[in-house]
Amino acid sequence: MKKQKHGVKKTIDLYQKHLLYPRTKGFVTTVQHLRKAKHVKAVYDMTIAYSKHNKWHEAPTIWESLSCGDLSGKRGYKFHVEVKRFPLDELPESDAGLAKWLETRWIEKGEYLEEKREEWSRVGNGQKSIKA
């Protein structure tokens, strides 16, 4: 049992490197209320990965974002946005099921960001690491 807890802790530590732990109670409450709205059909999950000059997760400042028309060229930023759509009627009905579903998305998102960091760390033919 102790070994299993250590493995879970290690996994959580890996994902917390890129993400905050999900707020399941707020998410569950929100989804349960959204189900009552006839015009809301889906939940969207958005992930934004970015780096600047081989520094992983260095975000542009608000000033850089507003004053520079080309962050990727002039300022050296690299962005990737991934959006996933999840129809509400395909999400679990129970509160516990929704919380588990959100935690699963969190794990998948952490894995995705770690893969993106590793992918972006390879520059040219050689290996160059991006600081996490």
PDB file of C-alpha atoms in Angstrom:
ATOM      1  CA  MET A   1       0.000   0.000   0.000  1.00  0.00           C
ATOM      2  CA  LYS A   2       2.828   2.386   0.832  1.00  0.00           C
ATOM      3  CA  LYS A   3       4.407   1.759  -2.588  1.00  0.00           C
ATOM      4  CA  GLN A   4       1.075   2.460  -4.296  1.00  0.00           C
ATOM      5  CA  LYS A   5       0.666   5.782  -2.439  1.00  0.00           C
ATOM      6  CA  HIS A   6       4.199   6.780  -3.457  1.00  0.00           C
ATOM      7  CA  GLY A   7       3.373   6.053  -7.114  1.00  0.00           C
ATOM      8  CA  VAL A   8       0.219   8.175  -6.935  1.00  0.00           C
ATOM      9  CA  LYS A   9       2.148  11.015  -5.236  1.00  0.00           C
ATOM     10  CA  LYS A  10       4.834  10.860  -7.942  1.00  0.00           C
ATOM     11  CA  THR A  11       2.148  11.027 -10.659  1.00  0.00           C
ATOM     12  CA  ILE A  12       0.436  13.997  -9.000  1.00  0.00           C
ATOM     13  CA  ASP A  13       3.794  15.777  -8.618  1.00  0.00           C
ATOM     14  CA  LEU A  14       4.497  15.300 -12.342  1.00  0.00           C
ATOM     15  CA  TYR A  15       1.195  16.869 -13.407  1.00  0.00           C
ATOM     16  CA  GLN A  16       1.339  19.671 -10.859  1.00  0.00           C
ATOM     17  CA  LYS A  17       4.531  20.748 -12.593  1.00  0.00           C
ATOM     18  CA  HIS A  18       2.314  22.029 -15.425  1.00  0.00           C
ATOM     19  CA  LEU A  19      -1.189  22.301 -13.912  1.00  0.00           C
ATOM     20  CA  LEU A  20      -3.066  23.099 -10.747  1.00  0.00           C
ATOM     21  CA  TYR A  21      -5.102  20.257  -9.274  1.00  0.00           C
ATOM     22  CA  PRO A  22      -8.690  20.527 -10.588  1.00  0.00           C
ATOM     23  CA  ARG A  23     -11.428  22.095  -8.453  1.00  0.00           C
ATOM     24  CA  THR A  24     -13.844  19.186  -8.716  1.00  0.00           C
ATOM     25  CA  LYS A  25     -16.570  20.565  -6.438  1.00  0.00           C
ATOM     26  CA  GLY A  26     -16.957  23.775  -8.446  1.00  0.00           C
ATOM     27  CA  PHE A  27     -16.792  21.885 -11.746  1.00  0.00           C
ATOM     28  CA  VAL A  28     -19.439  19.365 -10.662  1.00  0.00           C
ATOM     29  CA  THR A  29     -21.784  22.117  -9.440  1.00  0.00           C
ATOM     30  CA  THR A  30     -21.313  24.087 -12.661  1.00  0.00           C
ATOM     31  CA  VAL A  31     -21.927  21.095 -14.944  1.00  0.00           C
ATOM     32  CA  GLN A  32     -25.022  20.014 -13.006  1.00  0.00           C
ATOM     33  CA  HIS A  33     -26.466  23.527 -13.414  1.00  0.00           C
ATOM     34  CA  LEU A  34     -25.465  23.737 -17.086  1.00  0.00           C
ATOM     35  CA  ARG A  35     -27.402  20.531 -17.755  1.00  0.00           C
ATOM     36  CA  LYS A  36     -30.597  22.468 -16.919  1.00  0.00           C
ATOM     37  CA  ALA A  37     -29.895  25.112 -19.586  1.00  0.00           C
ATOM     38  CA  LYS A  38     -31.369  24.026 -22.906  1.00  0.00           C
ATOM     39  CA  HIS A  39     -28.934  26.113 -24.956  1.00  0.00           C
ATOM     40  CA  VAL A  40     -25.765  24.611 -23.402  1.00  0.00           C
ATOM     41  CA  LYS A  41     -24.780  21.456 -25.262  1.00  0.00           C
ATOM     42  CA  ALA A  42     -21.122  20.875 -24.394  1.00  0.00           C
ATOM     43  CA  VAL A  43     -18.142  21.553 -22.159  1.00  0.00           C
ATOM     44  CA  TYR A  44     -14.921  22.699 -23.812  1.00  0.00           C
ATOM     45  CA  ASP A  45     -11.458  21.848 -22.530  1.00  0.00           C
ATOM     46  CA  MET A  46      -8.764  24.269 -23.686  1.00  0.00           C
ATOM     47  CA  THR A  47      -5.032  23.717 -23.271  1.00  0.00           C
ATOM     48  CA  ILE A  48      -2.463  26.353 -24.172  1.00  0.00           C
ATOM     49  CA  ALA A  49       1.215  25.415 -24.360  1.00  0.00           C
ATOM     50  CA  TYR A  50       3.801  28.144 -24.806  1.00  0.00           C
ATOM     51  CA  SER A  51       7.522  28.808 -24.583  1.00  0.00           C
ATOM     52  CA  LYS A  52       9.907  31.664 -25.252  1.00  0.00           C
ATOM     53  CA  HIS A  53      13.451  31.095 -26.463  1.00  0.00           C
ATOM     54  CA  ASN A  54      13.555  27.527 -25.083  1.00  0.00           C
ATOM     55  CA  LYS A  55      12.044  28.477 -21.710  1.00  0.00           C
ATOM     56  CA  TRP A  56       8.972  26.305 -21.257  1.00  0.00           C
ATOM     57  CA  HIS A  57       5.869  28.027 -19.879  1.00  0.00           C
ATOM     58  CA  GLU A  58       7.243  31.549 -20.017  1.00  0.00           C
ATOM     59  CA  ALA A  59       4.104  33.467 -20.898  1.00  0.00           C
ATOM     60  CA  PRO A  60       4.059  36.861 -22.590  1.00  0.00           C
ATOM     61  CA  THR A  61       3.181  39.794 -20.390  1.00  0.00           C
ATOM     62  CA  ILE A  62      -0.070  41.623 -21.021  1.00  0.00           C
ATOM     63  CA  TRP A  63       1.958  44.508 -22.471  1.00  0.00           C
ATOM     64  CA  GLU A  64       3.767  42.197 -24.921  1.00  0.00           C
ATOM     65  CA  SER A  65       0.451  40.667 -25.943  1.00  0.00           C
ATOM     66  CA  LEU A  66      -1.183  44.025 -26.631  1.00  0.00           C
ATOM     67  CA  SER A  67       1.755  45.920 -28.126  1.00  0.00           C
ATOM     68  CA  CYS A  68       3.252  43.317 -30.438  1.00  0.00           C
ATOM     69  CA  GLY A  69       1.291  42.038 -33.412  1.00  0.00           C
ATOM     70  CA  ASP A  70       3.567  39.033 -33.933  1.00  0.00           C
ATOM     71  CA  LEU A  71       4.596  37.383 -30.669  1.00  0.00           C
ATOM     72  CA  SER A  72       5.807  34.237 -32.417  1.00  0.00           C
ATOM     73  CA  GLY A  73       8.177  35.976 -34.810  1.00  0.00           C
ATOM     74  CA  LYS A  74       9.386  39.192 -33.272  1.00  0.00           C
ATOM     75  CA  ARG A  75       9.361  38.085 -29.634  1.00  0.00           C
ATOM     76  CA  GLY A  76      10.284  34.410 -30.073  1.00  0.00           C
ATOM     77  CA  TYR A  77       7.175  32.880 -28.512  1.00  0.00           C
ATOM     78  CA  LYS A  78       5.857  29.506 -29.569  1.00  0.00           C
ATOM     79  CA  PHE A  79       2.198  28.618 -28.935  1.00  0.00           C
ATOM     80  CA  HIS A  80       0.000  25.587 -29.351  1.00  0.00           C
ATOM     81  CA  VAL A  81      -3.715  25.608 -28.509  1.00  0.00           C
ATOM     82  CA  GLU A  82      -5.748  22.433 -28.242  1.00  0.00           C
ATOM     83  CA  VAL A  83      -9.523  22.512 -27.775  1.00  0.00           C
ATOM     84  CA  LYS A  84     -11.624  19.446 -27.034  1.00  0.00           C
ATOM     85  CA  ARG A  85     -15.428  19.375 -27.071  1.00  0.00           C
ATOM     86  CA  PHE A  86     -17.334  17.096 -24.698  1.00  0.00           C
ATOM     87  CA  PRO A  87     -21.134  16.905 -25.191  1.00  0.00           C
ATOM     88  CA  LEU A  88     -22.918  17.277 -21.839  1.00  0.00           C
ATOM     89  CA  ASP A  89     -25.047  14.207 -22.461  1.00  0.00           C
ATOM     90  CA  GLU A  90     -21.868  12.093 -22.711  1.00  0.00           C
ATOM     91  CA  LEU A  91     -20.497  13.209 -19.329  1.00  0.00           C
ATOM     92  CA  PRO A  92     -21.184  11.090 -16.238  1.00  0.00           C
ATOM     93  CA  GLU A  93     -24.462  11.889 -14.458  1.00  0.00           C
ATOM     94  CA  SER A  94     -23.343  11.450 -10.844  1.00  0.00           C
ATOM     95  CA  ASP A  95     -21.288  13.977  -8.888  1.00  0.00           C
ATOM     96  CA  ALA A  96     -18.649  11.335  -8.117  1.00  0.00           C
ATOM     97  CA  GLY A  97     -18.520  10.311 -11.771  1.00  0.00           C
ATOM     98  CA  LEU A  98     -18.038  13.914 -12.896  1.00  0.00           C
ATOM     99  CA  ALA A  99     -15.250  14.451 -10.357  1.00  0.00           C
ATOM    100  CA  LYS A 100     -13.482  11.304 -11.576  1.00  0.00           C
ATOM    101  CA  TRP A 101     -13.983  12.379 -15.207  1.00  0.00           C
ATOM    102  CA  LEU A 102     -12.381  15.762 -14.484  1.00  0.00           C
ATOM    103  CA  GLU A 103      -9.410  14.154 -12.731  1.00  0.00           C
ATOM    104  CA  THR A 104      -8.934  11.879 -15.761  1.00  0.00           C
ATOM    105  CA  ARG A 105      -8.908  14.930 -18.060  1.00  0.00           C
ATOM    106  CA  TRP A 106      -6.345  16.532 -15.703  1.00  0.00           C
ATOM    107  CA  ILE A 107      -4.056  13.502 -15.988  1.00  0.00           C
ATOM    108  CA  GLU A 108      -4.416  13.442 -19.786  1.00  0.00           C
ATOM    109  CA  LYS A 109      -3.709  17.176 -19.979  1.00  0.00           C
ATOM    110  CA  GLY A 110      -0.598  16.784 -17.820  1.00  0.00           C
ATOM    111  CA  GLU A 111       0.660  13.985 -20.069  1.00  0.00           C
ATOM    112  CA  TYR A 112      -0.069  16.089 -23.158  1.00  0.00           C
ATOM    113  CA  LEU A 113       1.831  19.100 -21.798  1.00  0.00           C
ATOM    114  CA  GLU A 114       4.788  16.939 -20.794  1.00  0.00           C
ATOM    115  CA  GLU A 115       4.872  15.431 -24.309  1.00  0.00           C
ATOM    116  CA  LYS A 116       4.701  18.925 -25.825  1.00  0.00           C
ATOM    117  CA  ARG A 117       7.546  20.110 -23.566  1.00  0.00           C
ATOM    118  CA  GLU A 118       9.681  17.127 -24.629  1.00  0.00           C
ATOM    119  CA  GLU A 119       8.801  17.675 -28.302  1.00  0.00           C
ATOM    120  CA  TRP A 120       9.731  21.351 -28.141  1.00  0.00           C
ATOM    121  CA  SER A 121      12.935  20.555 -26.264  1.00  0.00           C
ATOM    122  CA  ARG A 122      14.388  18.929 -29.387  1.00  0.00           C
ATOM    123  CA  VAL A 123      15.981  21.654 -31.459  1.00  0.00           C
ATOM    124  CA  GLY A 124      17.383  20.752 -34.877  1.00  0.00           C
ATOM    125  CA  ASN A 125      19.217  17.416 -34.923  1.00  0.00           C
ATOM    126  CA  GLY A 126      20.677  17.803 -31.463  1.00  0.00           C
ATOM    127  CA  GLN A 127      18.971  17.616 -28.120  1.00  0.00           C
ATOM    128  CA  LYS A 128      18.436  20.773 -26.151  1.00  0.00           C
ATOM    129  CA  SER A 129      16.395  20.813 -23.027  1.00  0.00           C
ATOM    130  CA  ILE A 130      13.751  23.352 -22.167  1.00  0.00           C
ATOM    131  CA  LYS A 131      13.642  24.342 -18.520  1.00  0.00           C
ATOM    132  CA  ALA A 132      10.430  23.239 -16.834  1.00  0.00           C
TER     133      ALA A 132
END
